PDB file of C-alpha atoms in Angstrom:
ATOM      1  CA  MET A   1     165.996  79.579  71.768  1.00 39.00           C
ATOM      2  CA  ARG A   2     169.678  80.272  71.446  1.00 58.00           C
ATOM      3  CA  GLN A   3     169.567  83.975  72.223  1.00 58.00           C
ATOM      4  CA  ASN A   4     173.306  84.386  72.008  1.00 80.00           C
ATOM      5  CA  GLN A   5     173.395  83.628  68.271  1.00 86.00           C
ATOM      6  CA  PRO A   6     174.108  86.953  66.521  1.00 94.00           C
ATOM      7  CA  LEU A   7     172.158  87.936  63.414  1.00 96.00           C
ATOM      8  CA  LEU A   8     173.350  90.194  60.597  1.00 98.00           C
ATOM      9  CA  LEU A   9     170.728  91.997  58.537  1.00 98.00           C
ATOM     10  CA  ILE A  10     172.149  93.341  55.279  1.00 98.00           C
ATOM     11  CA  GLU A  11     169.507  95.798  54.122  1.00 98.00           C
ATOM     12  CA  ASP A  12     169.756  99.271  52.595  1.00 97.00           C
ATOM     13  CA  ASN A  13     166.116 100.305  52.967  1.00 97.00           C
ATOM     14  CA  GLU A  14     165.543 102.152  56.238  1.00 97.00           C
ATOM     15  CA  ASP A  15     161.844 101.240  56.344  1.00 96.00           C
ATOM     16  CA  ASP A  16     162.595  97.543  55.796  1.00 96.00           C
ATOM     17  CA  ARG A  17     165.180  97.658  58.618  1.00 97.00           C
ATOM     18  CA  PHE A  18     162.659  99.309  60.921  1.00 97.00           C
ATOM     19  CA  PHE A  19     159.914  96.788  60.149  1.00 96.00           C
ATOM     20  CA  PHE A  20     162.303  93.855  60.498  1.00 97.00           C
ATOM     21  CA  LYS A  21     163.463  95.057  63.923  1.00 97.00           C
ATOM     22  CA  ARG A  22     159.846  95.566  64.966  1.00 96.00           C
ATOM     23  CA  ALA A  23     158.928  92.058  63.760  1.00 96.00           C
ATOM     24  CA  LEU A  24     161.834  90.580  65.747  1.00 95.00           C
ATOM     25  CA  LYS A  25     160.578  92.281  68.885  1.00 94.00           C
ATOM     26  CA  ALA A  26     156.951  91.258  68.268  1.00 93.00           C
ATOM     27  CA  ALA A  27     158.053  87.661  67.656  1.00 91.00           C
ATOM     28  CA  GLY A  28     160.016  87.626  70.908  1.00 91.00           C
ATOM     29  CA  VAL A  29     163.380  87.157  69.201  1.00 91.00           C
ATOM     30  CA  SER A  30     166.027  88.748  71.408  1.00 90.00           C
ATOM     31  CA  ASN A  31     169.171  87.650  69.585  1.00 92.00           C
ATOM     32  CA  PRO A  32     171.696  90.422  69.036  1.00 95.00           C
ATOM     33  CA  LEU A  33     171.001  92.070  65.674  1.00 97.00           C
ATOM     34  CA  PHE A  34     173.675  93.839  63.683  1.00 98.00           C
ATOM     35  CA  VAL A  35     172.957  95.785  60.506  1.00 98.00           C
ATOM     36  CA  ALA A  36     174.948  96.588  57.388  1.00 97.00           C
ATOM     37  CA  GLU A  37     173.340  99.158  55.095  1.00 97.00           C
ATOM     38  CA  ASP A  38     175.197  98.249  51.912  1.00 97.00           C
ATOM     39  CA  GLY A  39     177.281  95.513  50.359  1.00 97.00           C
ATOM     40  CA  GLN A  40     180.642  97.037  51.225  1.00 97.00           C
ATOM     41  CA  LYS A  41     179.708  97.457  54.893  1.00 97.00           C
ATOM     42  CA  ALA A  42     178.480  93.854  54.891  1.00 98.00           C
ATOM     43  CA  ILE A  43     181.841  92.602  53.628  1.00 98.00           C
ATOM     44  CA  ASP A  44     183.673  94.848  56.107  1.00 98.00           C
ATOM     45  CA  TYR A  45     181.530  93.497  58.957  1.00 98.00           C
ATOM     46  CA  LEU A  46     181.892  89.866  57.905  1.00 98.00           C
ATOM     47  CA  SER A  47     185.649  90.165  57.382  1.00 97.00           C
ATOM     48  CA  GLY A  48     186.111  92.070  60.650  1.00 97.00           C
ATOM     49  CA  THR A  49     187.851  95.035  59.048  1.00 96.00           C
ATOM     50  CA  GLY A  50     187.754  98.761  59.684  1.00 93.00           C
ATOM     51  CA  VAL A  51     185.260  99.843  62.313  1.00 94.00           C
ATOM     52  CA  PHE A  52     184.150  96.192  62.624  1.00 96.00           C
ATOM     53  CA  GLY A  53     187.576  94.931  63.689  1.00 95.00           C
ATOM     54  CA  ASP A  54     186.573  94.236  67.284  1.00 96.00           C
ATOM     55  CA  ARG A  55     185.042  90.728  67.225  1.00 95.00           C
ATOM     56  CA  GLU A  56     183.856  91.066  70.817  1.00 94.00           C
ATOM     57  CA  ARG A  57     181.731  94.013  69.768  1.00 96.00           C
ATOM     58  CA  TYR A  58     180.946  92.766  66.227  1.00 97.00           C
ATOM     59  CA  PRO A  59     180.842  88.948  66.382  1.00 96.00           C
ATOM     60  CA  VAL A  60     180.654  86.668  63.374  1.00 95.00           C
ATOM     61  CA  PRO A  61     176.932  86.095  62.827  1.00 95.00           C
ATOM     62  CA  SER A  62     175.323  82.687  62.929  1.00 91.00           C
ATOM     63  CA  LEU A  63     172.628  83.840  60.535  1.00 94.00           C
ATOM     64  CA  VAL A  64     172.858  86.399  57.730  1.00 98.00           C
ATOM     65  CA  LEU A  65     169.725  87.910  56.201  1.00 98.00           C
ATOM     66  CA  LEU A  66     170.738  89.335  52.839  1.00 98.00           C
ATOM     67  CA  ASP A  67     168.883  91.698  50.541  1.00 98.00           C
ATOM     68  CA  LEU A  68     169.895  91.459  46.883  1.00 97.00           C
ATOM     69  CA  ASN A  69     169.283  95.050  45.796  1.00 95.00           C
ATOM     70  CA  LEU A  70     172.084  96.813  47.649  1.00 96.00           C
ATOM     71  CA  PRO A  71     174.168  99.886  46.863  1.00 91.00           C
ATOM     72  CA  GLU A  72     177.946  99.686  46.536  1.00 87.00           C
ATOM     73  CA  ILE A  73     178.197  95.912  46.119  1.00 96.00           C
ATOM     74  CA  LYS A  74     175.105  93.928  45.115  1.00 97.00           C
ATOM     75  CA  GLY A  75     173.736  91.160  47.308  1.00 97.00           C
ATOM     76  CA  LEU A  76     174.703  88.340  44.963  1.00 98.00           C
ATOM     77  CA  GLU A  77     178.284  89.632  44.960  1.00 98.00           C
ATOM     78  CA  VAL A  78     178.257  89.682  48.776  1.00 98.00           C
ATOM     79  CA  LEU A  79     176.909  86.126  48.790  1.00 98.00           C
ATOM     80  CA  SER A  80     179.583  84.962  46.351  1.00 97.00           C
ATOM     81  CA  TRP A  81     182.326  86.619  48.422  1.00 98.00           C
ATOM     82  CA  LEU A  82     180.939  85.174  51.670  1.00 98.00           C
ATOM     83  CA  LYS A  83     180.807  81.602  50.405  1.00 97.00           C
ATOM     84  CA  GLN A  84     184.401  81.850  49.110  1.00 96.00           C
ATOM     85  CA  GLN A  85     185.771  82.646  52.577  1.00 97.00           C
ATOM     86  CA  ASP A  86     187.015  79.527  54.362  1.00 94.00           C
ATOM     87  CA  SER A  87     186.119  80.924  57.776  1.00 93.00           C
ATOM     88  CA  LEU A  88     182.629  82.098  56.734  1.00 95.00           C
ATOM     89  CA  ARG A  89     181.306  79.715  54.102  1.00 91.00           C
ATOM     90  CA  ARG A  90     179.254  77.750  56.665  1.00 92.00           C
ATOM     91  CA  VAL A  91     177.487  80.845  58.007  1.00 94.00           C
ATOM     92  CA  VAL A  92     173.786  80.317  57.324  1.00 94.00           C
ATOM     93  CA  THR A  93     172.745  82.819  54.685  1.00 97.00           C
ATOM     94  CA  VAL A  94     169.105  83.544  53.982  1.00 97.00           C
ATOM     95  CA  VAL A  95     168.304  85.792  51.051  1.00 98.00           C
ATOM     96  CA  LEU A  96     165.468  88.114  52.098  1.00 97.00           C
ATOM     97  CA  THR A  97     164.559  90.259  49.136  1.00 96.00           C
ATOM     98  CA  SER A  98     161.691  91.674  47.104  1.00 95.00           C
ATOM     99  CA  SER A  99     162.838  89.931  43.914  1.00 94.00           C
ATOM    100  CA  ARG A 100     160.782  86.996  42.669  1.00 95.00           C
ATOM    101  CA  GLU A 101     162.943  86.781  39.540  1.00 96.00           C
ATOM    102  CA  PRO A 102     163.649  83.104  38.790  1.00 97.00           C
ATOM    103  CA  SER A 103     167.191  83.997  37.679  1.00 97.00           C
ATOM    104  CA  ASP A 104     167.879  85.639  41.074  1.00 97.00           C
ATOM    105  CA  VAL A 105     166.553  82.578  42.902  1.00 98.00           C
ATOM    106  CA  ARG A 106     168.668  80.241  40.763  1.00 98.00           C
ATOM    107  CA  LYS A 107     171.843  82.330  41.127  1.00 98.00           C
ATOM    108  CA  ALA A 108     171.401  82.674  44.890  1.00 98.00           C
ATOM    109  CA  TYR A 109     171.145  78.916  45.381  1.00 98.00           C
ATOM    110  CA  GLN A 110     174.003  78.254  42.968  1.00 97.00           C
ATOM    111  CA  MET A 111     176.165  80.638  45.018  1.00 97.00           C
ATOM    112  CA  GLY A 112     175.382  78.858  48.272  1.00 96.00           C
ATOM    113  CA  ALA A 113     172.326  80.560  49.789  1.00 97.00           C
ATOM    114  CA  ASN A 114     170.716  78.343  52.412  1.00 96.00           C
ATOM    115  CA  SER A 115     167.266  79.767  51.764  1.00 96.00           C
ATOM    116  CA  TYR A 116     165.548  82.333  49.530  1.00 98.00           C
ATOM    117  CA  LEU A 117     162.610  84.289  50.934  1.00 97.00           C
ATOM    118  CA  VAL A 118     160.565  87.057  49.357  1.00 97.00           C
ATOM    119  CA  LYS A 119     159.789  89.948  51.682  1.00 96.00           C
ATOM    120  CA  PRO A 120     156.162  89.801  52.773  1.00 96.00           C
ATOM    121  CA  SER A 121     153.862  92.721  52.099  1.00 92.00           C
ATOM    122  CA  THR A 122     152.277  93.110  55.558  1.00 93.00           C
ATOM    123  CA  SER A 123     153.674  93.480  59.048  1.00 92.00           C
ATOM    124  CA  GLY A 124     151.717  90.418  60.205  1.00 93.00           C
ATOM    125  CA  GLN A 125     153.232  88.292  57.465  1.00 95.00           C
ATOM    126  CA  LEU A 126     156.695  89.637  58.322  1.00 96.00           C
ATOM    127  CA  GLU A 127     156.184  88.729  61.978  1.00 94.00           C
ATOM    128  CA  ASP A 128     155.151  85.199  60.910  1.00 95.00           C
ATOM    129  CA  LEU A 129     158.248  84.946  58.716  1.00 95.00           C
ATOM    130  CA  VAL A 130     160.474  86.062  61.598  1.00 95.00           C
ATOM    131  CA  LYS A 131     158.883  83.488  63.912  1.00 94.00           C
ATOM    132  CA  THR A 132     159.558  80.795  61.322  1.00 94.00           C
ATOM    133  CA  LEU A 133     163.177  81.951  60.908  1.00 93.00           C
ATOM    134  CA  ASP A 134     163.588  81.860  64.658  1.00 90.00           C
ATOM    135  CA  GLU A 135     162.077  78.404  65.039  1.00 90.00           C
ATOM    136  CA  TYR A 136     163.932  76.796  62.167  1.00 90.00           C
ATOM    137  CA  TRP A 137     167.326  78.492  62.069  1.00 88.00           C
ATOM    138  CA  LEU A 138     167.789  79.557  65.707  1.00 85.00           C
ATOM    139  CA  GLN A 139     165.975  76.881  67.676  1.00 82.00           C
ATOM    140  CA  PHE A 140     166.102  73.653  65.678  1.00 84.00           C
ATOM    141  CA  ASN A 141     169.047  74.079  63.313  1.00 82.00           C
ATOM    142  CA  VAL A 142     172.410  72.759  64.486  1.00 77.00           C
ATOM    143  CA  PHE A 143     175.216  75.147  63.561  1.00 69.00           C
ATOM    144  CA  ASP A 144     178.559  73.921  62.269  1.00 68.00           C
ATOM    145  CA  LYS A 145     181.249  76.037  63.891  1.00 60.00           C
TER     146      LYS A 145
END
């Protein structure tokens, strides 16, 4: 496992953040995890502006986990912005949301999402999903830097 690969979770729901962090720990994923609670903070983090200006402290993530239903700036808008940035467009972006809406799935892929996952309903399923994310994106995937 490439434990040095930073992850960015963009999630406004405190419970979902808690359960995701717990699933990471249970799955043995020790990569550094950074969190943005809304779309504007996500853009600030990704662009390295404001409080996120120190790239040693807030590195560019190798994997972004993006909720769609965010305050401030919606997830699809964050995704669109991210994929328009020359320095960030190759960052692996996985939509992790509760929406099963076919139009959301279609838009996310059209905007450059690398994967679209629906949040599981149990902690065991979430742990399995995190293990799969770890295996595929962090162990086997080759990143383009």
